[in-house]
PDB file of C-alpha atoms and ligand atoms in Angstrom:
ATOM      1  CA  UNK A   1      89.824 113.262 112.393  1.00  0.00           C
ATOM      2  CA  UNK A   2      89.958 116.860 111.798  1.00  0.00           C
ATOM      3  CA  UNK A   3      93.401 118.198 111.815  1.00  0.00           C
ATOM      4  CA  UNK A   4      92.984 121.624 110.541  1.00  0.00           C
ATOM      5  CA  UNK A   5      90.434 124.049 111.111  1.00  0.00           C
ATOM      6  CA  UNK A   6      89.443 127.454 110.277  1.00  0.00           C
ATOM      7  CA  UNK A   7      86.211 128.992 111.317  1.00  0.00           C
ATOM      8  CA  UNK A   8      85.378 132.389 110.283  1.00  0.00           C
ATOM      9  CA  UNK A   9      88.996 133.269 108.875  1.00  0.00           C
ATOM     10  CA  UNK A  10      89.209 137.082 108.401  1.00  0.00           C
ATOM     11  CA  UNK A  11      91.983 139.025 106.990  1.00  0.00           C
ATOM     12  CA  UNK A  12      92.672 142.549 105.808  1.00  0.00           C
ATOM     13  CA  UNK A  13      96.317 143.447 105.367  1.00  0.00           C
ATOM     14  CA  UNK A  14      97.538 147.323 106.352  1.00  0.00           C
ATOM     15  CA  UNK A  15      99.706 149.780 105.163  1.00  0.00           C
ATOM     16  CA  UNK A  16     100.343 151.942 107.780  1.00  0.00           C
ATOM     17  CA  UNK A  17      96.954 153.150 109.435  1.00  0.00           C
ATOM     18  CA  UNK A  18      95.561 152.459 106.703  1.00  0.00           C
ATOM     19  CA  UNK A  19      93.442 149.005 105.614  1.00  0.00           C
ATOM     20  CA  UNK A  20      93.826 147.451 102.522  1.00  0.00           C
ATOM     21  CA  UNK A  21      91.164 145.586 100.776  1.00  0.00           C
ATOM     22  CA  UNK A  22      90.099 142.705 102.993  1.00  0.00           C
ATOM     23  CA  UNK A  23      92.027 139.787 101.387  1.00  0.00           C
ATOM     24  CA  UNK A  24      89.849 136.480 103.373  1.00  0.00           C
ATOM     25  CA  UNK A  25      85.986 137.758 104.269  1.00  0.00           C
ATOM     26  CA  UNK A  26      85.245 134.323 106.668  1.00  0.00           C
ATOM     27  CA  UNK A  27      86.790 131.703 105.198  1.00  0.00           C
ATOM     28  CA  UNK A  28      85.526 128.305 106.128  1.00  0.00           C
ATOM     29  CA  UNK A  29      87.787 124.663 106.055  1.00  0.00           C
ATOM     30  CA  UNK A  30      87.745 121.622 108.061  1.00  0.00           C
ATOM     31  CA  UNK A  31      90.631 118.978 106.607  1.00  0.00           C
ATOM     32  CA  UNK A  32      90.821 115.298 107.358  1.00  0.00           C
ATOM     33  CA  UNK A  33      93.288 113.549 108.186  1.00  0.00           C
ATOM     34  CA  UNK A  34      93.979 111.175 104.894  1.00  0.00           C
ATOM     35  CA  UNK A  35      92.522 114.005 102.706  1.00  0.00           C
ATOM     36  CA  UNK A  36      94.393 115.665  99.872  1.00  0.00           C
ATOM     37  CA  UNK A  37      92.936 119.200  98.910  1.00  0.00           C
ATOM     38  CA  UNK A  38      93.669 121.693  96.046  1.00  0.00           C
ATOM     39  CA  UNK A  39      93.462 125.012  95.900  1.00  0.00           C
ATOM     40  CA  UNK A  40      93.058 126.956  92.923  1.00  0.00           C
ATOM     41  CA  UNK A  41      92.105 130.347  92.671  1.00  0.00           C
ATOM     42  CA  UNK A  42      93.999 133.246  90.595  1.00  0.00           C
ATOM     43  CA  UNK A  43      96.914 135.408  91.380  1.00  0.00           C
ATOM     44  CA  UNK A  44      95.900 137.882  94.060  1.00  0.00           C
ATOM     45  CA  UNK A  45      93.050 136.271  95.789  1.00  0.00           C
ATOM     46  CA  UNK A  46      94.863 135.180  99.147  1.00  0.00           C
ATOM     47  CA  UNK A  47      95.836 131.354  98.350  1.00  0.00           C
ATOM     48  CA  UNK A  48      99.119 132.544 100.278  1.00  0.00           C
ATOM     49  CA  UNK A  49      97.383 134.293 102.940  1.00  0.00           C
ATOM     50  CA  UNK A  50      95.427 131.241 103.667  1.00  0.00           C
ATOM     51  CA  UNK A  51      98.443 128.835 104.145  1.00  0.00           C
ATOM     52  CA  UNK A  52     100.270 131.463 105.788  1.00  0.00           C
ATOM     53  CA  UNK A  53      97.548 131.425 108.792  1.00  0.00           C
ATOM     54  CA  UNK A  54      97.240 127.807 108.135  1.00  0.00           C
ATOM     55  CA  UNK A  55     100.676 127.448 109.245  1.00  0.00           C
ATOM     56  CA  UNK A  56     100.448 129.893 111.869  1.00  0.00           C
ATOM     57  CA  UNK A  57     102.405 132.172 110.229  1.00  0.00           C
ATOM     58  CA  UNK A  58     100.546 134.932 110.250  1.00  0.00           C
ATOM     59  CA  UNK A  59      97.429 135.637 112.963  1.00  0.00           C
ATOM     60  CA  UNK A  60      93.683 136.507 111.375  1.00  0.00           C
ATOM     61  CA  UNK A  61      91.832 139.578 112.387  1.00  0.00           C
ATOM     62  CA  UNK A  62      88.469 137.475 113.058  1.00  0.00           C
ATOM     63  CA  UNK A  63      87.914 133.787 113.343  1.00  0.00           C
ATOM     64  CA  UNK A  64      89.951 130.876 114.611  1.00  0.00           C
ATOM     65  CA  UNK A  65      92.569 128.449 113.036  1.00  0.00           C
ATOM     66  CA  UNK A  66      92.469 124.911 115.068  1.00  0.00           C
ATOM     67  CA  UNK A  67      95.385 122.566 114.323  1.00  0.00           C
ATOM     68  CA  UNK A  68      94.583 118.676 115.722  1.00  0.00           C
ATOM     69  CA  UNK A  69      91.791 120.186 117.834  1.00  0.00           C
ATOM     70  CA  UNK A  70      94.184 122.319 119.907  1.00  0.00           C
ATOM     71  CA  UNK A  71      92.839 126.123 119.098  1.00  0.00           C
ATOM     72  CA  UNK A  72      95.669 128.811 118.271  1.00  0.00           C
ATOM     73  CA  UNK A  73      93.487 131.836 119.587  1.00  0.00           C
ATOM     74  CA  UNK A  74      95.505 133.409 122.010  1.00  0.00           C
ATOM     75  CA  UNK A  75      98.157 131.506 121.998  1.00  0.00           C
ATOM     76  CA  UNK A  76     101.753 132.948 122.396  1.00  0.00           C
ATOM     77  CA  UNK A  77     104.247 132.671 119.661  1.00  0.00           C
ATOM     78  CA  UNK A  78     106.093 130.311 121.548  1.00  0.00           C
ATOM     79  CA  UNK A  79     103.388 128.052 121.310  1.00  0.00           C
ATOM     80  CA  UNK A  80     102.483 128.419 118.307  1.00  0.00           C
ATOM     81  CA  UNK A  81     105.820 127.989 117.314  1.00  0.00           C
ATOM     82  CA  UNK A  82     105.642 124.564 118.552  1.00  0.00           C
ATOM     83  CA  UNK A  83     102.953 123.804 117.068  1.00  0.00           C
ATOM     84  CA  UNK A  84     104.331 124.635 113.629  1.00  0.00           C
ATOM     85  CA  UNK A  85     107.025 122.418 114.235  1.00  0.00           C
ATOM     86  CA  UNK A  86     105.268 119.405 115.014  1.00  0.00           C
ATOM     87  CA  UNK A  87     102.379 119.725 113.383  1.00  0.00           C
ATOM     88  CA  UNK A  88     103.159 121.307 110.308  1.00  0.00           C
ATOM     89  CA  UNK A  89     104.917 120.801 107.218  1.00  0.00           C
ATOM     90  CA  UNK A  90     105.950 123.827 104.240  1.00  0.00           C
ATOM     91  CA  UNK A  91     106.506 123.157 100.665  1.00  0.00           C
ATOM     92  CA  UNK A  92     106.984 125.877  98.354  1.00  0.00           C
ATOM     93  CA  UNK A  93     107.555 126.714  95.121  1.00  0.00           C
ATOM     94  CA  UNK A  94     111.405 127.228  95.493  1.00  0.00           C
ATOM     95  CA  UNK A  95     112.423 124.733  97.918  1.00  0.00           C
ATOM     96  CA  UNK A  96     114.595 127.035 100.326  1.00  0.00           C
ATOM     97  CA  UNK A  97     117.162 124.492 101.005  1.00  0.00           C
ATOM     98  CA  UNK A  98     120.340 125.352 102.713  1.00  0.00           C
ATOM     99  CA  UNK A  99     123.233 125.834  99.866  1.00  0.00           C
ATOM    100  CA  UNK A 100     126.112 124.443 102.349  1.00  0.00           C
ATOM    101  CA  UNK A 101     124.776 121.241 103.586  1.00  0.00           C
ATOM    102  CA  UNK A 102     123.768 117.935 102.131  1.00  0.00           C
ATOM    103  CA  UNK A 103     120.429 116.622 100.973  1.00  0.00           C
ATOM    104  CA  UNK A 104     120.720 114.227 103.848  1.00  0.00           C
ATOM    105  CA  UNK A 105     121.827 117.270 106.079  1.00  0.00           C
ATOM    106  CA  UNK A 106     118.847 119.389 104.621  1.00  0.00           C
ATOM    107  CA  UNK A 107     116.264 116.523 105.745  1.00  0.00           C
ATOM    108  CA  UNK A 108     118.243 115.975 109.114  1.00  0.00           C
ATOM    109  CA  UNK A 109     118.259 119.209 110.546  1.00  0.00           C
ATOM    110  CA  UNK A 110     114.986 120.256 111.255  1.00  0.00           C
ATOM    111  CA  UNK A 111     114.610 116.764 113.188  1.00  0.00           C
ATOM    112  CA  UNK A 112     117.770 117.830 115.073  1.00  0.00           C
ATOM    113  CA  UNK A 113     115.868 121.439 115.814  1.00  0.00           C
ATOM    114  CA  UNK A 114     113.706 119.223 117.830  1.00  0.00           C
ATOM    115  CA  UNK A 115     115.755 117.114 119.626  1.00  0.00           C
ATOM    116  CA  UNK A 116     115.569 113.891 117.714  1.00  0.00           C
ATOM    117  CA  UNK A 117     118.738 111.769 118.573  1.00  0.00           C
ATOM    118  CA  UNK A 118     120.862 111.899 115.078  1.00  0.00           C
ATOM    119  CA  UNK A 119     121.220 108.577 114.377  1.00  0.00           C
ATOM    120  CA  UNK A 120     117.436 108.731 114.186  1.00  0.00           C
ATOM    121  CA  UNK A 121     117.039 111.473 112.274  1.00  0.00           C
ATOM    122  CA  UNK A 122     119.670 109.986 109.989  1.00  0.00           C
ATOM    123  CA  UNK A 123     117.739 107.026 109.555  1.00  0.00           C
ATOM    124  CA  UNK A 124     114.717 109.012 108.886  1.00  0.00           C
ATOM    125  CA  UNK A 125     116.394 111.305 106.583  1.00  0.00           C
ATOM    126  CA  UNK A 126     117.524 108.465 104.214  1.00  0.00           C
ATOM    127  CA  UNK A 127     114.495 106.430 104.506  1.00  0.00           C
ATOM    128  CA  UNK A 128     112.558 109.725 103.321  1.00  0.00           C
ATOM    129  CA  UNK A 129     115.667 110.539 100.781  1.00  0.00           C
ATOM    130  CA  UNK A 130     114.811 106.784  99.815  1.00  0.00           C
ATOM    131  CA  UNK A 131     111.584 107.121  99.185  1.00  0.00           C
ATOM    132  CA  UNK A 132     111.390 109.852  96.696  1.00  0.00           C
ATOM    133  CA  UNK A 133     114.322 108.186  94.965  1.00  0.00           C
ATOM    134  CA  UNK A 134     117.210 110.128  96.050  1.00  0.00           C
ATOM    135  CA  UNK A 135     119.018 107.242  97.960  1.00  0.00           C
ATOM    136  CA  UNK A 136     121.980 107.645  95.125  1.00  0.00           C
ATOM    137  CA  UNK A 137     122.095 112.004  96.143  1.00  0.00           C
ATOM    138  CA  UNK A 138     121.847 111.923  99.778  1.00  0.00           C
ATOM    139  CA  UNK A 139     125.414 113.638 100.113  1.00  0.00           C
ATOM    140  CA  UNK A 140     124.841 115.686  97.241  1.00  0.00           C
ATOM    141  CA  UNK A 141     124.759 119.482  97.939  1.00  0.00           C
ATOM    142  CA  UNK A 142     121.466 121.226  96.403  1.00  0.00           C
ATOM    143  CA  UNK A 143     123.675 123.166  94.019  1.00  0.00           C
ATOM    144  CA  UNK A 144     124.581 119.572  92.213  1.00  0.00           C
ATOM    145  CA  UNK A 145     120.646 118.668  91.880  1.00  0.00           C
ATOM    146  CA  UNK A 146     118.460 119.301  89.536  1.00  0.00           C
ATOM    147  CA  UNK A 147     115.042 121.085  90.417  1.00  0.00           C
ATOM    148  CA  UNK A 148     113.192 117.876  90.807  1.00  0.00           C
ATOM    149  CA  UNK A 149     115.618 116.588  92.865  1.00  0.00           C
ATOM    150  CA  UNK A 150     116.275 119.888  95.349  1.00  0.00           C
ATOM    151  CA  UNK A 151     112.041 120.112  94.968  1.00  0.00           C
ATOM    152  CA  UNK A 152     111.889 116.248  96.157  1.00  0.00           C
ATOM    153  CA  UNK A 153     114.254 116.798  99.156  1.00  0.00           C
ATOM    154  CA  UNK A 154     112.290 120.075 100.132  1.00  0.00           C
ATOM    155  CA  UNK A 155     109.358 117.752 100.802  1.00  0.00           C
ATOM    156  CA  UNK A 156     111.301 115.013 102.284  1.00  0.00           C
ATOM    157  CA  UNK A 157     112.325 118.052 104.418  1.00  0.00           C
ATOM    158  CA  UNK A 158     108.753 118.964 105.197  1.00  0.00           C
ATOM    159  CA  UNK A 159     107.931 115.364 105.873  1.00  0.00           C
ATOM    160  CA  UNK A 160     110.793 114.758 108.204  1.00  0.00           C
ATOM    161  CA  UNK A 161     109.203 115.381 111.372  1.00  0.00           C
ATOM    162  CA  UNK A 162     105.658 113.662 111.024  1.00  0.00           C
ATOM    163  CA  UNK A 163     103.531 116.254 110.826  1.00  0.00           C
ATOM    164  CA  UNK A 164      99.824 116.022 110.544  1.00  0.00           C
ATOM    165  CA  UNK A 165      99.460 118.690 107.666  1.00  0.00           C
ATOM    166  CA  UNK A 166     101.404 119.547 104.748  1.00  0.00           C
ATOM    167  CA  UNK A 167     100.955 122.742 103.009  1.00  0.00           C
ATOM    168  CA  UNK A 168     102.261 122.994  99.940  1.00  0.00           C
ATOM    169  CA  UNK A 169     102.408 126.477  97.886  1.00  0.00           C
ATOM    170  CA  UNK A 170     102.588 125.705  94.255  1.00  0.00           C
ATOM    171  CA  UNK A 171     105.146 123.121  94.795  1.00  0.00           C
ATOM    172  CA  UNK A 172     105.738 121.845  91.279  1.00  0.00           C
ATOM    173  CA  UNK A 173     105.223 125.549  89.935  1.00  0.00           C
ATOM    174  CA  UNK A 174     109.234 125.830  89.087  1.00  0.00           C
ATOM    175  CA  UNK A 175     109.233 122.640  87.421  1.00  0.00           C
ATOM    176  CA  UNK A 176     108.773 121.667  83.716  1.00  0.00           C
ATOM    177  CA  UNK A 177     105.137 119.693  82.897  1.00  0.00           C
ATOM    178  CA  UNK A 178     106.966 116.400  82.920  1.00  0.00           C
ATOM    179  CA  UNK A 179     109.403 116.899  86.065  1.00  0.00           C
ATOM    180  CA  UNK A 180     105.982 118.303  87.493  1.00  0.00           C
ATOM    181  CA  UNK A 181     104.202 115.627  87.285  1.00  0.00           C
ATOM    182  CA  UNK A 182     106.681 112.497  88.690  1.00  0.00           C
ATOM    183  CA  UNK A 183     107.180 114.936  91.988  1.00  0.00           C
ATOM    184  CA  UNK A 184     103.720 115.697  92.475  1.00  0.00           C
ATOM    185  CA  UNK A 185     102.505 111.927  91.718  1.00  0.00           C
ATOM    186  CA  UNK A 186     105.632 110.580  94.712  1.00  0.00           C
ATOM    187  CA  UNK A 187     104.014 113.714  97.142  1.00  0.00           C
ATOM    188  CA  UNK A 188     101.029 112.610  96.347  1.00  0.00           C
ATOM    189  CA  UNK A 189     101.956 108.919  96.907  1.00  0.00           C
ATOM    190  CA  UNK A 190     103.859 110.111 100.507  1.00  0.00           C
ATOM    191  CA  UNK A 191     101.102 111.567 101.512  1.00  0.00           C
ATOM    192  CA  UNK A 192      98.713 108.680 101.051  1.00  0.00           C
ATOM    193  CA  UNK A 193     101.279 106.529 102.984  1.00  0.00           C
ATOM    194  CA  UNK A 194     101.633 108.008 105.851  1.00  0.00           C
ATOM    195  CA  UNK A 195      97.840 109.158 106.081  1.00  0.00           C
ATOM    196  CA  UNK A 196      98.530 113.294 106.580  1.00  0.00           C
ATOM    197  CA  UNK A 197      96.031 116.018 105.395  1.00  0.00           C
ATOM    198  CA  UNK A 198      97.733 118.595 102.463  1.00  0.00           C
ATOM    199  CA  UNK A 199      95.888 121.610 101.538  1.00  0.00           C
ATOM    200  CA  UNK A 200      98.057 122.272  97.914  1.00  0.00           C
ATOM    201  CA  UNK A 201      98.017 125.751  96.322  1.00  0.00           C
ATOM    202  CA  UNK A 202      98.344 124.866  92.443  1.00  0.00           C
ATOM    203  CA  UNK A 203      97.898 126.631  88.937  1.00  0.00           C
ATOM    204  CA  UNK A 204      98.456 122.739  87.367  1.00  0.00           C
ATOM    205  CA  UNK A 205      95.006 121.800  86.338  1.00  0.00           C
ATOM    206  CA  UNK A 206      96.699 118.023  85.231  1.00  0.00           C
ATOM    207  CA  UNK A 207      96.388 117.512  88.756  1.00  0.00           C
ATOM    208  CA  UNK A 208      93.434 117.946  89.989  1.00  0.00           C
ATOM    209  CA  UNK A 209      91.903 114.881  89.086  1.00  0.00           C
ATOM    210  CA  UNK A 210      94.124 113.201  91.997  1.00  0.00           C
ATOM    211  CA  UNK A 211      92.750 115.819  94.283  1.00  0.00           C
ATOM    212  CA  UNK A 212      90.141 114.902  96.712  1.00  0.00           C
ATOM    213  CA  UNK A 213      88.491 117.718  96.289  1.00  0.00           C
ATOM    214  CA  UNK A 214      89.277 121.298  94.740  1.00  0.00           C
ATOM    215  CA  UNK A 215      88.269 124.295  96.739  1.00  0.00           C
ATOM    216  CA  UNK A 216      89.017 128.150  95.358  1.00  0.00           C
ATOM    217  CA  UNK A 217      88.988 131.810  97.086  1.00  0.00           C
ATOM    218  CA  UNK A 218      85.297 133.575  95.640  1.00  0.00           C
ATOM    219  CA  UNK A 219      85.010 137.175  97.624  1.00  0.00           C
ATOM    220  CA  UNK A 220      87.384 136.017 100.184  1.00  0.00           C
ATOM    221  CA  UNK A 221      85.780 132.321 101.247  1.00  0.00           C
ATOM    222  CA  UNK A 222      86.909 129.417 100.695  1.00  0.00           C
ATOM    223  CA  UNK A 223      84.146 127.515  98.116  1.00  0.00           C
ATOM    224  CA  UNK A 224      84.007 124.055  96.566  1.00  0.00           C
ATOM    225  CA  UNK A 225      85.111 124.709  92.716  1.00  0.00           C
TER     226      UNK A 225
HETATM  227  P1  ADP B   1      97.785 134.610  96.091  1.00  0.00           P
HETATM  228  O1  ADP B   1      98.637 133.695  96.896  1.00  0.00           O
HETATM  229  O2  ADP B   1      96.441 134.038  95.734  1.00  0.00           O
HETATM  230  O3  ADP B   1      98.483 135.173  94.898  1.00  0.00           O
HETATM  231  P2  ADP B   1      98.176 136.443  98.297  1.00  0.00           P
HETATM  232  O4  ADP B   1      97.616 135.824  99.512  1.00  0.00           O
HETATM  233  O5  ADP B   1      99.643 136.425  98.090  1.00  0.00           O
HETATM  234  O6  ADP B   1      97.417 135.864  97.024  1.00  0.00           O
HETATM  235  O7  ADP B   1      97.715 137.971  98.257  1.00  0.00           O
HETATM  236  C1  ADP B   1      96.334 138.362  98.378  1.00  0.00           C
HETATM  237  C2  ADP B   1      96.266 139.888  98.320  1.00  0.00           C
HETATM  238  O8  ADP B   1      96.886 140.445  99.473  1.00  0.00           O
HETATM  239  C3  ADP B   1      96.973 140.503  97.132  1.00  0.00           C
HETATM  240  O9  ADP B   1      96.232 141.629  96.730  1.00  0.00           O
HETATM  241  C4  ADP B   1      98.312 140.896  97.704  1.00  0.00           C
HETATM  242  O10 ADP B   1      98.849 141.977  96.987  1.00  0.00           O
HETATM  243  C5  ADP B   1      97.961 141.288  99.114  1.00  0.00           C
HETATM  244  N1  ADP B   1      99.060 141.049 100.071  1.00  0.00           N
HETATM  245  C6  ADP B   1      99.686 139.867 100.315  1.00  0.00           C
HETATM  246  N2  ADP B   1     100.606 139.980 101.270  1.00  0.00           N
HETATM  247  C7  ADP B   1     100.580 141.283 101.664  1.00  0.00           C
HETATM  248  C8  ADP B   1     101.300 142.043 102.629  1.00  0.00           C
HETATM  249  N3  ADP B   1     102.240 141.471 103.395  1.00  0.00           N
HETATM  250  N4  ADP B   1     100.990 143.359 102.746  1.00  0.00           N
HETATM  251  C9  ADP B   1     100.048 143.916 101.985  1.00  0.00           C
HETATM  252  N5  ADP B   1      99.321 143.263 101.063  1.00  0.00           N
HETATM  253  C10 ADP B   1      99.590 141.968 100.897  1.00  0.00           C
HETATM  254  P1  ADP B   2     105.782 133.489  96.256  1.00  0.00           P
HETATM  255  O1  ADP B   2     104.471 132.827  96.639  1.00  0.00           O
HETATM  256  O2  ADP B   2     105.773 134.970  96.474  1.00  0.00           O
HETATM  257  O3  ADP B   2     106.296 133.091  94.911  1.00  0.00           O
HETATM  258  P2  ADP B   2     107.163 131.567  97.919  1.00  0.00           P
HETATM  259  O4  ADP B   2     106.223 130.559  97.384  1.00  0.00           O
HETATM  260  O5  ADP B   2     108.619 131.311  97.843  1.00  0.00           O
HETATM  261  O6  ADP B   2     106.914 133.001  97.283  1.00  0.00           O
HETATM  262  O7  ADP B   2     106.795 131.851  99.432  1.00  0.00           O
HETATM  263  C1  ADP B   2     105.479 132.118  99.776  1.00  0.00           C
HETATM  264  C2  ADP B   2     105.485 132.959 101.022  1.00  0.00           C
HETATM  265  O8  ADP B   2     106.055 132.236 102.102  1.00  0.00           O
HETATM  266  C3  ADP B   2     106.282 134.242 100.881  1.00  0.00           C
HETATM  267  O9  ADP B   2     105.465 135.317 101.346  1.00  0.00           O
HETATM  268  C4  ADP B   2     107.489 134.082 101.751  1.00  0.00           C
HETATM  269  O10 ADP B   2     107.770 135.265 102.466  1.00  0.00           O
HETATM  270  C5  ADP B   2     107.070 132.999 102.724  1.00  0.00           C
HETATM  271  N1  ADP B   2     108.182 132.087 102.977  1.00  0.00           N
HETATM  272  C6  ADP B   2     109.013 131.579 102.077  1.00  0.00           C
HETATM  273  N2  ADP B   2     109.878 130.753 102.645  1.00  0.00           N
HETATM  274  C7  ADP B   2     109.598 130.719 103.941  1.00  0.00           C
HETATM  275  C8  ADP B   2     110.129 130.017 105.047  1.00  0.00           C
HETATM  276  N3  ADP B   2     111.146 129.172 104.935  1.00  0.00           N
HETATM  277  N4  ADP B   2     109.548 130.192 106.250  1.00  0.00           N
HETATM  278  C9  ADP B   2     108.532 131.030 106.374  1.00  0.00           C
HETATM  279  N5  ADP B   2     107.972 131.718 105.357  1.00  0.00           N
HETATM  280  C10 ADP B   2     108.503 131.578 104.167  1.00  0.00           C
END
C-alpha cells in the first residue's frame, strides 16, 4: 500500500515579488506502508521543504502530494488539517515538548485533540511511554529528562495517534553518537511493529544500513543515493 505520494513536487520559495531559487524541480516518491526511508542530502537542498509538504505543511507550486490515496490538491486547510492529524506523525530534531506537563501528559494530549476518551489515551500513552522504556518517567516533566529521554517521548508523541507516516527531521541530530543510536534503533524497532512508512531526514551515516533504502535531493528531485 502506498501511503504517501508525491508526483511532480515543485517548489520555489519568495521573497516578496520576487522568486528565489527553485528549492524542489519535480520531485518524485511513492512510500510503502512497512517501508523505512532515509534521506540524506546536504544543508540547503530542501530535505525540510520536502517533509514540510509531506506533512502538509506547506502547499507545492506544481505537482500533487497524496496521503493513503486521498489527494491534498485543493483541499482546504481544514482538511488538510485533518489529515495531518490522523495520518501523520512529526519528529524533529528538538522534540518541542510542552515544559509544564508530564511525559505521560505530552503523549496524551494530542490523542485528547482528537477526541480519544482519556482513559484510552492514558492507556496508550503508557503503553507507548512503555515501550521506549520510559515506564519509570511517565510523570516526569521534560525539564527532569535527559535528551534521549524528552527525544523518546517526542516520538511516542508522534506515534500516539496511529498514523500511517512518520516523518522524522534529523531526529537523533541533538543527541550524542551513543544516545543516537539506542533511540534511533527503538524508532526504528516502533516502526517495524506497528507496520507505518517513515521518510527520516538524517546526517548519521551509522544508520543507513537499517534503512530500506536511501534517497537524496540532486537539482531538486528526489534520486536513489
Ligand atoms: P535542508 O532541510 O536540506 O537544509 P531546506 O528545505 O531547509 O533545506 O531549505 C532549502 C532552501 O530553501 C535553502 O536555500 C533555504 O535557505 C531555503 N528556504 C527554506 N525555507 C525558506 C523560507 N521559508 N523562505 C525562503 N527560503 C527558504
Ligand atoms: P531546523 O530544521 O531549522 O533545525 P527543526 O528541525 O526544529 O528546525 O524544525 C524544522 C522545521 O519545522 C522548522 O522550519 C520549523 O519552523 C518547523 N516546525 C518545528 N516545530 C514545528 C511544529 N511543532 N509544528 C509545525 N512546524 C514545526
Amino acid at each position: 500500500t502506498v501511503v504517501l505520494e508525491l508526483r511532480s513536487v515543485k517548489k520555489t520559495y519568495r521573497s516578496g515579488d520576487e522568486a528565489l531559487l527553485p528549492v524542489l524541480q519535480g520531485a518524485n516518491l511513492r512510500l510503502h506502508a512497512g517501508e523505512i526511508v532515509a534521506l540524506v542530502a546536504p544543508s540547503g537542498t530542501g530535505k525540510s521543504t520536502l517533509l514540510h509538504l509531506a506533512g502538509l505543511l506547506d502547499t507545492p507550486d506544481e505537482g500533487e502530494v497524496t496521503i493513503c490515496g486521498q489527494s491534498t490538491q485543493g483541499l482546504p486547510d481544514s482538511g488538510r488539517t485533518a489529515l495531518r492529524r490522523d495520518r501523520i506523525g512529526f519528529v524533529y530534531q528538538f522534540h518541542h515538548l510542552l515544559g509544564e506537563f508530564t511525559a505521560r501528559e505530552n503523549v496524551v494530549l494530542p490523542q485528547l485533540i482528537r477526541n480519544v476518551p482519556k482513559a484510552r489515551a492514558r492507556a496508550e500513552a503508557d503503553r507507548l511511554l512503555g515501550m521506549f522504556g520510559l515506564g519509570h518517567r511517565i510523570n516526569h516533566l521534560p525539564g527532569k529528562l535527559s535528551g534521549g529521554e524528552q527525544q523518546r517521548v517526542a516520538i511516542a508523541r508522534a506515534l500516539a495517534n496511529g498514523p500511517a507516516v512518520l516523518l522524522a527531521d534529523e531526529p537523533t541530530g541533538n543527541l550524542d553518537v551513543q544516545t543516537a543510536d539506542i533511540v534511533f534503533s527503538q524508532l526504528l524497532e516502533a516502526v517495524r511493529q506497528t507496520g507505518l512508512a517513515a521518510l527520516v531526514a538524517t546526517h548519521n551515516e551509522e544508520l543507513l544500513s537499517r534503512m530500506d533504502r536511501v534517497l537524496t535531493l540532486r537539482d531538486g528531485q528526489l534520486v536513489a543515493r
